[in-house]
PDB file of C-alpha atoms in Angstrom:
ATOM      1  CA  MET G 284       0.814  73.039 -46.151  1.00  0.00           C
ATOM      2  CA  ASN G 285      -1.583  70.255 -45.316  1.00  0.00           C
ATOM      3  CA  PHE G 286      -4.237  70.889 -42.700  1.00  0.00           C
ATOM      4  CA  ARG G 287      -5.821  68.340 -40.414  1.00  0.00           C
ATOM      5  CA  ILE G 288      -8.653  69.030 -38.027  1.00  0.00           C
ATOM      6  CA  ASN G 289      -8.332  67.044 -34.806  1.00  0.00           C
ATOM      7  CA  ASP G 290     -11.073  65.602 -32.607  1.00  0.00           C
ATOM      8  CA  GLN G 291     -11.272  68.831 -30.585  1.00  0.00           C
ATOM      9  CA  HIS G 292     -11.921  70.751 -33.870  1.00  0.00           C
ATOM     10  CA  TRP G 293      -8.628  72.548 -33.875  1.00  0.00           C
ATOM     11  CA  LEU G 294      -6.151  72.543 -36.730  1.00  0.00           C
ATOM     12  CA  ASP G 295      -2.997  70.591 -36.046  1.00  0.00           C
ATOM     13  CA  ASN G 296       0.282  72.337 -36.754  1.00  0.00           C
ATOM     14  CA  VAL G 297      -0.923  75.995 -36.771  1.00  0.00           C
ATOM     15  CA  LYS G 298      -0.511  78.676 -34.182  1.00  0.00           C
ATOM     16  CA  ARG G 299      -3.387  78.688 -31.677  1.00  0.00           C
ATOM     17  CA  VAL G 300      -4.337  81.881 -29.842  1.00  0.00           C
ATOM     18  CA  PRO G 301      -7.574  80.963 -27.937  1.00  0.00           C
ATOM     19  CA  SER G 302     -10.097  83.790 -27.923  1.00  0.00           C
ATOM     20  CA  PRO G 303     -12.496  84.315 -25.011  1.00  0.00           C
ATOM     21  CA  PHE G 304     -14.963  85.729 -27.508  1.00  0.00           C
ATOM     22  CA  CYS G 305     -16.806  82.616 -28.435  1.00  0.00           C
ATOM     23  CA  ASP G 306     -19.363  80.218 -26.976  1.00  0.00           C
ATOM     24  CA  SER G 307     -21.027  76.942 -27.622  1.00  0.00           C
ATOM     25  CA  ARG G 308     -23.174  76.367 -30.672  1.00  0.00           C
ATOM     26  CA  GLN G 309     -26.754  75.157 -30.071  1.00  0.00           C
ATOM     27  CA  ASP G 310     -25.938  72.318 -32.395  1.00  0.00           C
ATOM     28  CA  GLU G 311     -22.237  71.431 -32.845  1.00  0.00           C
ATOM     29  CA  THR G 312     -23.033  69.408 -35.960  1.00  0.00           C
ATOM     30  CA  ASP G 313     -24.655  72.408 -37.661  1.00  0.00           C
ATOM     31  CA  ILE G 314     -21.553  73.787 -39.400  1.00  0.00           C
ATOM     32  CA  SER G 315     -23.037  74.712 -42.725  1.00  0.00           C
ATOM     33  CA  LEU G 316     -21.608  78.091 -43.902  1.00  0.00           C
ATOM     34  CA  LEU G 317     -18.177  79.449 -44.506  1.00  0.00           C
ATOM     35  CA  VAL G 318     -17.791  83.241 -44.293  1.00  0.00           C
ATOM     36  CA  ILE G 319     -14.758  85.076 -45.705  1.00  0.00           C
ATOM     37  CA  HIS G 320     -13.759  88.399 -44.084  1.00  0.00           C
ATOM     38  CA  ASN G 321     -10.885  90.816 -44.093  1.00  0.00           C
ATOM     39  CA  ILE G 322      -9.212  92.765 -41.366  1.00  0.00           C
ATOM     40  CA  SER G 323      -6.166  95.038 -40.916  1.00  0.00           C
ATOM     41  CA  LEU G 324      -5.143  96.879 -37.805  1.00  0.00           C
ATOM     42  CA  PRO G 325      -4.606  99.759 -37.916  1.00  0.00           C
ATOM     43  CA  PRO G 326      -6.669  99.990 -41.097  1.00  0.00           C
ATOM     44  CA  GLY G 327      -4.545  99.426 -44.181  1.00  0.00           C
ATOM     45  CA  GLN G 328      -1.503  98.266 -42.196  1.00  0.00           C
ATOM     46  CA  PHE G 329      -0.320  94.690 -42.054  1.00  0.00           C
ATOM     47  CA  GLY G 330       1.732  92.711 -39.572  1.00  0.00           C
ATOM     48  CA  GLY G 331       2.076  93.303 -35.930  1.00  0.00           C
ATOM     49  CA  PRO G 332       0.166  91.812 -32.953  1.00  0.00           C
ATOM     50  CA  TYR G 333      -2.966  93.914 -33.162  1.00  0.00           C
ATOM     51  CA  ILE G 334      -5.449  91.471 -34.699  1.00  0.00           C
ATOM     52  CA  GLU G 335      -4.496  88.812 -32.114  1.00  0.00           C
ATOM     53  CA  GLN G 336      -4.845  91.445 -29.416  1.00  0.00           C
ATOM     54  CA  LEU G 337      -8.285  92.432 -30.653  1.00  0.00           C
ATOM     55  CA  PHE G 338      -9.504  88.883 -30.814  1.00  0.00           C
ATOM     56  CA  THR G 339      -8.299  88.183 -27.245  1.00  0.00           C
ATOM     57  CA  GLY G 340      -9.449  91.431 -25.593  1.00  0.00           C
ATOM     58  CA  GLN G 341      -5.937  92.795 -25.125  1.00  0.00           C
ATOM     59  CA  LEU G 342      -5.860  95.650 -27.661  1.00  0.00           C
ATOM     60  CA  ASP G 343      -4.313  98.745 -26.051  1.00  0.00           C
ATOM     61  CA  PRO G 344      -6.584 101.765 -26.766  1.00  0.00           C
ATOM     62  CA  ASN G 345      -3.469 103.996 -26.653  1.00  0.00           C
ATOM     63  CA  GLY G 346      -1.582 101.987 -29.303  1.00  0.00           C
ATOM     64  CA  HIS G 347      -3.136 103.879 -32.183  1.00  0.00           C
ATOM     65  CA  PRO G 348      -5.966 106.478 -32.383  1.00  0.00           C
ATOM     66  CA  TYR G 349      -8.237 104.023 -34.231  1.00  0.00           C
ATOM     67  CA  PHE G 350      -7.873 101.486 -31.360  1.00  0.00           C
ATOM     68  CA  GLN G 351      -9.743 103.870 -29.090  1.00  0.00           C
ATOM     69  CA  GLU G 352     -12.891 103.188 -31.132  1.00  0.00           C
ATOM     70  CA  ILE G 353     -12.549  99.402 -31.222  1.00  0.00           C
ATOM     71  CA  HIS G 354     -10.590  98.151 -28.174  1.00  0.00           C
ATOM     72  CA  GLN G 355     -13.775  97.231 -26.297  1.00  0.00           C
ATOM     73  CA  LEU G 356     -15.233  95.064 -29.055  1.00  0.00           C
ATOM     74  CA  ARG G 357     -15.806  91.424 -28.255  1.00  0.00           C
ATOM     75  CA  VAL G 358     -15.070  89.778 -31.583  1.00  0.00           C
ATOM     76  CA  SER G 359     -13.289  86.776 -32.943  1.00  0.00           C
ATOM     77  CA  ALA G 360     -13.038  84.537 -35.942  1.00  0.00           C
ATOM     78  CA  HIS G 361     -12.143  80.903 -36.229  1.00  0.00           C
ATOM     79  CA  CYS G 362      -9.004  81.605 -38.248  1.00  0.00           C
ATOM     80  CA  LEU G 363      -6.835  84.411 -39.572  1.00  0.00           C
ATOM     81  CA  ILE G 364      -4.702  84.062 -42.683  1.00  0.00           C
ATOM     82  CA  ARG G 365      -1.830  86.535 -42.607  1.00  0.00           C
ATOM     83  CA  ARG G 366      -0.337  88.125 -45.731  1.00  0.00           C
ATOM     84  CA  ASP G 367       2.430  85.513 -45.817  1.00  0.00           C
ATOM     85  CA  GLY G 368      -0.107  82.627 -45.615  1.00  0.00           C
ATOM     86  CA  GLU G 369       0.388  81.872 -41.895  1.00  0.00           C
ATOM     87  CA  VAL G 370      -2.816  80.507 -40.372  1.00  0.00           C
ATOM     88  CA  ILE G 371      -3.707  81.333 -36.809  1.00  0.00           C
ATOM     89  CA  GLN G 372      -6.709  79.686 -35.112  1.00  0.00           C
ATOM     90  CA  PHE G 373      -8.625  81.454 -32.368  1.00  0.00           C
ATOM     91  CA  VAL G 374     -11.769  79.326 -31.914  1.00  0.00           C
ATOM     92  CA  PRO G 375     -12.356  75.618 -32.436  1.00  0.00           C
ATOM     93  CA  PHE G 376     -14.643  74.965 -35.366  1.00  0.00           C
ATOM     94  CA  ASN G 377     -17.342  73.322 -33.259  1.00  0.00           C
ATOM     95  CA  ALA G 378     -17.709  76.542 -31.190  1.00  0.00           C
ATOM     96  CA  ARG G 379     -19.428  79.764 -32.168  1.00  0.00           C
ATOM     97  CA  ALA G 380     -16.979  82.561 -33.000  1.00  0.00           C
ATOM     98  CA  TRP G 381     -18.289  86.079 -32.887  1.00  0.00           C
ATOM     99  CA  HIS G 382     -17.505  87.248 -36.434  1.00  0.00           C
ATOM    100  CA  ALA G 383     -20.683  87.844 -38.444  1.00  0.00           C
ATOM    101  CA  GLY G 384     -22.784  90.082 -36.237  1.00  0.00           C
ATOM    102  CA  VAL G 385     -26.304  90.823 -37.445  1.00  0.00           C
ATOM    103  CA  SER G 386     -26.448  88.603 -40.543  1.00  0.00           C
ATOM    104  CA  GLU G 387     -28.544  86.404 -42.798  1.00  0.00           C
ATOM    105  CA  PHE G 388     -27.793  83.705 -45.383  1.00  0.00           C
ATOM    106  CA  ALA G 389     -30.465  82.065 -47.540  1.00  0.00           C
ATOM    107  CA  GLY G 390     -33.224  83.320 -45.271  1.00  0.00           C
ATOM    108  CA  ARG G 391     -31.596  82.110 -42.058  1.00  0.00           C
ATOM    109  CA  GLU G 392     -30.450  84.690 -39.525  1.00  0.00           C
ATOM    110  CA  LYS G 393     -27.657  84.660 -36.941  1.00  0.00           C
ATOM    111  CA  CYS G 394     -24.901  83.260 -39.153  1.00  0.00           C
ATOM    112  CA  ASN G 395     -22.552  82.883 -36.187  1.00  0.00           C
ATOM    113  CA  ASP G 396     -24.684  80.016 -34.983  1.00  0.00           C
ATOM    114  CA  TYR G 397     -23.849  77.802 -38.001  1.00  0.00           C
ATOM    115  CA  SER G 398     -20.798  79.285 -39.737  1.00  0.00           C
ATOM    116  CA  VAL G 399     -17.038  79.243 -39.710  1.00  0.00           C
ATOM    117  CA  GLY G 400     -15.402  82.676 -40.063  1.00  0.00           C
ATOM    118  CA  ILE G 401     -12.068  83.080 -41.778  1.00  0.00           C
ATOM    119  CA  GLU G 402     -10.336  86.482 -41.729  1.00  0.00           C
ATOM    120  CA  LEU G 403      -7.840  87.423 -44.402  1.00  0.00           C
ATOM    121  CA  GLU G 404      -5.346  90.091 -43.364  1.00  0.00           C
ATOM    122  CA  GLY G 405      -6.179  92.694 -45.976  1.00  0.00           C
ATOM    123  CA  THR G 406      -8.491  95.431 -47.101  1.00  0.00           C
ATOM    124  CA  ASP G 407     -11.437  95.698 -49.533  1.00  0.00           C
ATOM    125  CA  THR G 408      -9.251  97.365 -52.134  1.00  0.00           C
ATOM    126  CA  LEU G 409      -5.737  95.850 -51.971  1.00  0.00           C
ATOM    127  CA  PRO G 410      -5.124  92.525 -53.716  1.00  0.00           C
ATOM    128  CA  TYR G 411      -4.728  89.515 -51.501  1.00  0.00           C
ATOM    129  CA  THR G 412      -1.431  87.595 -51.751  1.00  0.00           C
ATOM    130  CA  PRO G 413      -0.848  84.271 -53.553  1.00  0.00           C
ATOM    131  CA  ALA G 414       0.194  82.800 -50.188  1.00  0.00           C
ATOM    132  CA  GLN G 415      -3.162  83.830 -48.726  1.00  0.00           C
ATOM    133  CA  TYR G 416      -5.089  82.203 -51.559  1.00  0.00           C
ATOM    134  CA  ASP G 417      -2.968  79.059 -51.267  1.00  0.00           C
ATOM    135  CA  ALA G 418      -3.710  78.801 -47.504  1.00  0.00           C
ATOM    136  CA  LEU G 419      -7.379  79.687 -48.018  1.00  0.00           C
ATOM    137  CA  HIS G 420      -7.750  77.017 -50.738  1.00  0.00           C
ATOM    138  CA  GLN G 421      -6.237  74.401 -48.497  1.00  0.00           C
ATOM    139  CA  LEU G 422      -8.093  75.457 -45.376  1.00  0.00           C
ATOM    140  CA  SER G 423     -11.434  75.657 -47.174  1.00  0.00           C
ATOM    141  CA  SER G 424     -10.916  72.261 -48.819  1.00  0.00           C
ATOM    142  CA  THR G 425     -10.080  70.766 -45.421  1.00  0.00           C
ATOM    143  CA  LEU G 426     -13.251  72.275 -43.911  1.00  0.00           C
ATOM    144  CA  LEU G 427     -15.408  71.068 -46.801  1.00  0.00           C
ATOM    145  CA  ALA G 428     -14.056  67.589 -46.355  1.00  0.00           C
ATOM    146  CA  ARG G 429     -14.576  67.540 -42.596  1.00  0.00           C
ATOM    147  CA  TYR G 430     -17.983  69.149 -42.242  1.00  0.00           C
ATOM    148  CA  PRO G 431     -20.467  67.630 -44.685  1.00  0.00           C
ATOM    149  CA  GLN G 432     -23.043  70.399 -44.546  1.00  0.00           C
ATOM    150  CA  LEU G 433     -20.505  72.816 -46.059  1.00  0.00           C
ATOM    151  CA  SER G 434     -20.416  73.089 -49.820  1.00  0.00           C
ATOM    152  CA  ARG G 435     -19.113  75.467 -52.493  1.00  0.00           C
ATOM    153  CA  ALA G 436     -22.591  76.994 -52.601  1.00  0.00           C
ATOM    154  CA  ARG G 437     -22.440  77.700 -48.893  1.00  0.00           C
ATOM    155  CA  ILE G 438     -19.302  79.875 -48.998  1.00  0.00           C
ATOM    156  CA  THR G 439     -19.843  83.594 -48.918  1.00  0.00           C
ATOM    157  CA  GLY G 440     -18.391  86.941 -48.010  1.00  0.00           C
ATOM    158  CA  HIS G 441     -19.300  89.067 -44.975  1.00  0.00           C
ATOM    159  CA  GLU G 442     -20.580  91.703 -47.402  1.00  0.00           C
ATOM    160  CA  PHE G 443     -23.291  89.320 -48.673  1.00  0.00           C
ATOM    161  CA  ILE G 444     -24.621  88.245 -45.250  1.00  0.00           C
ATOM    162  CA  ALA G 445     -24.568  91.798 -43.798  1.00  0.00           C
ATOM    163  CA  PRO G 446     -25.239  94.000 -46.837  1.00  0.00           C
ATOM    164  CA  GLY G 447     -25.117  97.711 -46.209  1.00  0.00           C
ATOM    165  CA  ARG G 448     -23.288  97.095 -42.924  1.00  0.00           C
ATOM    166  CA  LYS G 449     -20.150  95.268 -44.097  1.00  0.00           C
ATOM    167  CA  THR G 450     -18.091  95.407 -47.272  1.00  0.00           C
ATOM    168  CA  ASP G 451     -15.492  92.628 -46.810  1.00  0.00           C
ATOM    169  CA  PRO G 452     -13.722  90.825 -48.298  1.00  0.00           C
ATOM    170  CA  GLY G 453     -14.393  93.470 -50.966  1.00  0.00           C
ATOM    171  CA  LEU G 454     -13.790  93.959 -54.628  1.00  0.00           C
ATOM    172  CA  ALA G 455     -10.110  92.952 -54.280  1.00  0.00           C
ATOM    173  CA  PHE G 456     -11.104  89.387 -53.464  1.00  0.00           C
ATOM    174  CA  ASP G 457     -11.043  87.175 -56.563  1.00  0.00           C
ATOM    175  CA  TRP G 458     -14.047  84.855 -56.033  1.00  0.00           C
ATOM    176  CA  ARG G 459     -13.526  83.058 -59.339  1.00  0.00           C
ATOM    177  CA  TYR G 460      -9.888  82.249 -58.595  1.00  0.00           C
ATOM    178  CA  TYR G 461     -10.739  81.172 -55.084  1.00  0.00           C
ATOM    179  CA  LYS G 462     -13.624  78.890 -56.075  1.00  0.00           C
ATOM    180  CA  THR G 463     -11.749  77.216 -58.940  1.00  0.00           C
ATOM    181  CA  GLY G 464      -8.893  76.455 -56.564  1.00  0.00           C
ATOM    182  CA  LEU G 465     -10.996  74.416 -54.127  1.00  0.00           C
ATOM    183  CA  SER G 466     -10.543  70.662 -53.919  1.00  0.00           C
ATOM    184  CA  ASP G 467     -13.607  68.562 -54.119  1.00  0.00           C
TER     185      ASP G 467
END
């Protein structure tokens, strides 16, 4: 799978599900942080349309008891990588997705303003799949090549920019394997 980012900052040849939960960045050229997350809906279950529904404001609160707590959230990420490695893009990279919340990286707050958010379908405790790591390696390498302010040192997990509030991608995420698989 080879990714290419077009002039509108969308990936070519991946599923697009535009989210209304985004807005313009103050500076479109300030894409300088990559944040790795995880998500599963309902918690611990994979597959189904629920993540897409959440990121587009269409999650039925009656679909599962947990959905009653979260259906009103206005959240998104730039991309989701499913368990089988499928990549879905919700927000163009030059726009601000609403994925990080209250956050700080290297002394700078409001990470949504300058970051790209990638969700892995998973949990903090279950291993991610080889297909997900393959897709994440390729997507991350494509982002690093396209946006010069990104670097290996500016890739982090949600847990590190929102400590005490977030725990993802969690202990199940193999940072060493991920970082060694990145193309320069």
